[in-house]
Amino acid sequence: MGAEREGGLLAWQFRDYAERHQDKLNLWLHLYAVPAFIAGTLAAGLNLLALSLVGVVASLSFVVLAFLIQGLGHKREASAPVPFDGPGDFLKRVFAEQFVTFPRFVLSGGWMRNVTRPAGHH
């Protein structure tokens, strides 16, 4: 994967992010599911610090649900995500997308461009 990921994970992930996030329903699902993933992850950490097993389980369930919703959205895309190289790659890529790449996509205007683009125009 080295050459494909030129510039590091975040640069590589952002490079074709707009192309892999064209479907309008997927874009809307991400708009809600990514903040839910982030909130669930942060809540899991806080619940862990508070030694609340029930809170950790509930928070992680929220994280998993948010991730599964995004997965359903990705199945609608014409360009499938690049397969994961293993568990470590999975974790790095998922957390990078949730905490950095998707927020960057929204703040850079990419989300709005794709959600307002007429159907069939890439």
PDB file of C-alpha atoms in Angstrom:
ATOM      1  CA  MET A   1       0.000   0.000   0.000  1.00  0.00           C
ATOM      2  CA  GLY A   2       2.977   2.354   0.419  1.00  0.00           C
ATOM      3  CA  ALA A   3       2.886   4.207  -2.904  1.00  0.00           C
ATOM      4  CA  GLU A   4      -0.895   4.457  -2.832  1.00  0.00           C
ATOM      5  CA  ARG A   5      -0.716   6.180   0.537  1.00  0.00           C
ATOM      6  CA  GLU A   6       1.799   8.788  -0.511  1.00  0.00           C
ATOM      7  CA  GLY A   7       1.718  11.759   1.832  1.00  0.00           C
ATOM      8  CA  GLY A   8       0.484   9.721   4.789  1.00  0.00           C
ATOM      9  CA  LEU A   9      -2.850   8.302   5.830  1.00  0.00           C
ATOM     10  CA  LEU A  10      -4.759  11.585   6.142  1.00  0.00           C
ATOM     11  CA  ALA A  11      -3.613  12.943   2.776  1.00  0.00           C
ATOM     12  CA  TRP A  12      -4.287   9.602   1.083  1.00  0.00           C
ATOM     13  CA  GLN A  13      -7.724   9.290   2.670  1.00  0.00           C
ATOM     14  CA  PHE A  14      -8.757  12.821   1.730  1.00  0.00           C
ATOM     15  CA  ARG A  15      -7.444  12.620  -1.831  1.00  0.00           C
ATOM     16  CA  ASP A  16     -10.358  10.559  -3.169  1.00  0.00           C
ATOM     17  CA  TYR A  17     -12.846  11.160  -0.382  1.00  0.00           C
ATOM     18  CA  ALA A  18     -15.213  13.239  -2.524  1.00  0.00           C
ATOM     19  CA  GLU A  19     -15.205  10.562  -5.232  1.00  0.00           C
ATOM     20  CA  ARG A  20     -16.086   7.844  -2.722  1.00  0.00           C
ATOM     21  CA  HIS A  21     -18.831   9.943  -1.116  1.00  0.00           C
ATOM     22  CA  GLN A  22     -21.185  10.868  -3.970  1.00  0.00           C
ATOM     23  CA  ASP A  23     -24.464   9.214  -3.001  1.00  0.00           C
ATOM     24  CA  LYS A  24     -26.781  11.760  -1.409  1.00  0.00           C
ATOM     25  CA  LEU A  25     -28.271   9.364   1.148  1.00  0.00           C
ATOM     26  CA  ASN A  26     -24.764   8.253   2.151  1.00  0.00           C
ATOM     27  CA  LEU A  27     -23.741  11.894   2.574  1.00  0.00           C
ATOM     28  CA  TRP A  28     -26.714  12.564   4.860  1.00  0.00           C
ATOM     29  CA  LEU A  29     -26.118   9.362   6.828  1.00  0.00           C
ATOM     30  CA  HIS A  30     -22.503  10.428   7.382  1.00  0.00           C
ATOM     31  CA  LEU A  31     -23.575  13.908   8.481  1.00  0.00           C
ATOM     32  CA  TYR A  32     -25.405  12.382  11.440  1.00  0.00           C
ATOM     33  CA  ALA A  33     -23.523   9.119  12.015  1.00  0.00           C
ATOM     34  CA  VAL A  34     -20.011  10.594  12.185  1.00  0.00           C
ATOM     35  CA  PRO A  35     -20.844  12.983  15.056  1.00  0.00           C
ATOM     36  CA  ALA A  36     -22.661  10.063  16.748  1.00  0.00           C
ATOM     37  CA  PHE A  37     -19.504   7.935  16.379  1.00  0.00           C
ATOM     38  CA  ILE A  38     -17.367  10.717  17.836  1.00  0.00           C
ATOM     39  CA  ALA A  39     -19.784  11.344  20.724  1.00  0.00           C
ATOM     40  CA  GLY A  40     -20.024   7.634  21.475  1.00  0.00           C
ATOM     41  CA  THR A  41     -16.241   7.256  21.455  1.00  0.00           C
ATOM     42  CA  LEU A  42     -15.755  10.206  23.797  1.00  0.00           C
ATOM     43  CA  ALA A  43     -18.578   8.985  26.050  1.00  0.00           C
ATOM     44  CA  ALA A  44     -16.970   5.520  26.193  1.00  0.00           C
ATOM     45  CA  GLY A  45     -13.723   7.120  27.357  1.00  0.00           C
ATOM     46  CA  LEU A  46     -15.502   9.167  30.018  1.00  0.00           C
ATOM     47  CA  ASN A  47     -17.491   6.147  31.178  1.00  0.00           C
ATOM     48  CA  LEU A  48     -14.287   4.147  31.388  1.00  0.00           C
ATOM     49  CA  LEU A  49     -12.740   6.846  33.580  1.00  0.00           C
ATOM     50  CA  ALA A  50     -15.878   6.799  35.732  1.00  0.00           C
ATOM     51  CA  LEU A  51     -15.595   2.995  35.944  1.00  0.00           C
ATOM     52  CA  SER A  52     -19.117   2.618  34.569  1.00  0.00           C
ATOM     53  CA  LEU A  53     -19.244  -0.698  32.755  1.00  0.00           C
ATOM     54  CA  VAL A  54     -22.861  -0.124  31.716  1.00  0.00           C
ATOM     55  CA  GLY A  55     -21.910   3.303  30.368  1.00  0.00           C
ATOM     56  CA  VAL A  56     -18.955   1.903  28.428  1.00  0.00           C
ATOM     57  CA  VAL A  57     -21.085  -0.833  26.872  1.00  0.00           C
ATOM     58  CA  ALA A  58     -23.884   1.623  25.997  1.00  0.00           C
ATOM     59  CA  SER A  59     -21.406   4.115  24.506  1.00  0.00           C
ATOM     60  CA  LEU A  60     -19.595   1.471  22.458  1.00  0.00           C
ATOM     61  CA  SER A  61     -22.956   0.179  21.206  1.00  0.00           C
ATOM     62  CA  PHE A  62     -23.634   3.704  19.965  1.00  0.00           C
ATOM     63  CA  VAL A  63     -20.240   3.731  18.200  1.00  0.00           C
ATOM     64  CA  VAL A  64     -20.924   0.392  16.518  1.00  0.00           C
ATOM     65  CA  LEU A  65     -24.402   1.469  15.406  1.00  0.00           C
ATOM     66  CA  ALA A  66     -23.042   4.716  13.919  1.00  0.00           C
ATOM     67  CA  PHE A  67     -20.346   2.759  12.079  1.00  0.00           C
ATOM     68  CA  LEU A  68     -22.848   0.222  10.725  1.00  0.00           C
ATOM     69  CA  ILE A  69     -25.096   3.018   9.449  1.00  0.00           C
ATOM     70  CA  GLN A  70     -22.139   4.479   7.548  1.00  0.00           C
ATOM     71  CA  GLY A  71     -21.381   1.029   6.153  1.00  0.00           C
ATOM     72  CA  LEU A  72     -24.912   0.809   4.761  1.00  0.00           C
ATOM     73  CA  GLY A  73     -24.403   4.181   3.125  1.00  0.00           C
ATOM     74  CA  HIS A  74     -21.092   3.095   1.596  1.00  0.00           C
ATOM     75  CA  LYS A  75     -22.828   0.137  -0.093  1.00  0.00           C
ATOM     76  CA  ARG A  76     -24.750   2.694  -2.180  1.00  0.00           C
ATOM     77  CA  GLU A  77     -21.577   4.262  -3.562  1.00  0.00           C
ATOM     78  CA  ALA A  78     -20.295   3.567  -7.083  1.00  0.00           C
ATOM     79  CA  SER A  79     -16.690   3.623  -5.768  1.00  0.00           C
ATOM     80  CA  ALA A  80     -16.198   1.113  -2.979  1.00  0.00           C
ATOM     81  CA  PRO A  81     -13.759   1.835  -0.147  1.00  0.00           C
ATOM     82  CA  VAL A  82     -10.246   0.420  -0.505  1.00  0.00           C
ATOM     83  CA  PRO A  83     -10.111  -2.921   1.358  1.00  0.00           C
ATOM     84  CA  PHE A  84      -8.465  -2.906   4.778  1.00  0.00           C
ATOM     85  CA  ASP A  85      -4.993  -4.449   5.184  1.00  0.00           C
ATOM     86  CA  GLY A  86      -5.835  -5.925   8.583  1.00  0.00           C
ATOM     87  CA  PRO A  87      -7.114  -4.973  12.040  1.00  0.00           C
ATOM     88  CA  GLY A  88      -4.536  -2.225  12.601  1.00  0.00           C
ATOM     89  CA  ASP A  89      -5.266  -0.641   9.232  1.00  0.00           C
ATOM     90  CA  PHE A  90      -8.994  -0.890   9.962  1.00  0.00           C
ATOM     91  CA  LEU A  91      -8.676   0.949  13.284  1.00  0.00           C
ATOM     92  CA  LYS A  92      -6.345   3.664  11.931  1.00  0.00           C
ATOM     93  CA  ARG A  93      -8.493   4.349   8.878  1.00  0.00           C
ATOM     94  CA  VAL A  94     -11.827   4.318  10.708  1.00  0.00           C
ATOM     95  CA  PHE A  95     -10.689   6.679  13.452  1.00  0.00           C
ATOM     96  CA  ALA A  96      -8.898   8.951  10.962  1.00  0.00           C
ATOM     97  CA  GLU A  97     -12.049   9.199   8.856  1.00  0.00           C
ATOM     98  CA  GLN A  98     -14.328   9.866  11.812  1.00  0.00           C
ATOM     99  CA  PHE A  99     -12.201  12.377  13.690  1.00  0.00           C
ATOM    100  CA  VAL A 100     -10.321  14.114  10.850  1.00  0.00           C
ATOM    101  CA  THR A 101     -11.236  13.287   7.252  1.00  0.00           C
ATOM    102  CA  PHE A 102     -15.028  13.612   7.334  1.00  0.00           C
ATOM    103  CA  PRO A 103     -14.994  16.810   9.427  1.00  0.00           C
ATOM    104  CA  ARG A 104     -12.374  18.194   7.029  1.00  0.00           C
ATOM    105  CA  PHE A 105     -14.581  17.191   4.073  1.00  0.00           C
ATOM    106  CA  VAL A 106     -17.517  19.090   5.588  1.00  0.00           C
ATOM    107  CA  LEU A 107     -15.502  22.174   6.573  1.00  0.00           C
ATOM    108  CA  SER A 108     -13.776  22.358   3.164  1.00  0.00           C
ATOM    109  CA  GLY A 109     -17.156  22.489   1.393  1.00  0.00           C
ATOM    110  CA  GLY A 110     -16.803  19.020  -0.149  1.00  0.00           C
ATOM    111  CA  TRP A 111     -19.913  17.662   1.552  1.00  0.00           C
ATOM    112  CA  MET A 112     -22.036  20.591   0.349  1.00  0.00           C
ATOM    113  CA  ARG A 113     -20.673  20.356  -3.199  1.00  0.00           C
ATOM    114  CA  ASN A 114     -21.506  16.671  -3.387  1.00  0.00           C
ATOM    115  CA  VAL A 115     -24.913  16.871  -1.745  1.00  0.00           C
ATOM    116  CA  THR A 116     -26.032  19.734  -4.029  1.00  0.00           C
ATOM    117  CA  ARG A 117     -24.478  18.333  -7.218  1.00  0.00           C
ATOM    118  CA  PRO A 118     -27.129  17.295  -9.769  1.00  0.00           C
ATOM    119  CA  ALA A 119     -27.487  13.527 -10.132  1.00  0.00           C
ATOM    120  CA  GLY A 120     -25.100  12.001 -12.645  1.00  0.00           C
ATOM    121  CA  HIS A 121     -22.531  14.855 -12.445  1.00  0.00           C
ATOM    122  CA  HIS A 122     -19.207  13.836 -10.934  1.00  0.00           C
TER     123      HIS A 122
END
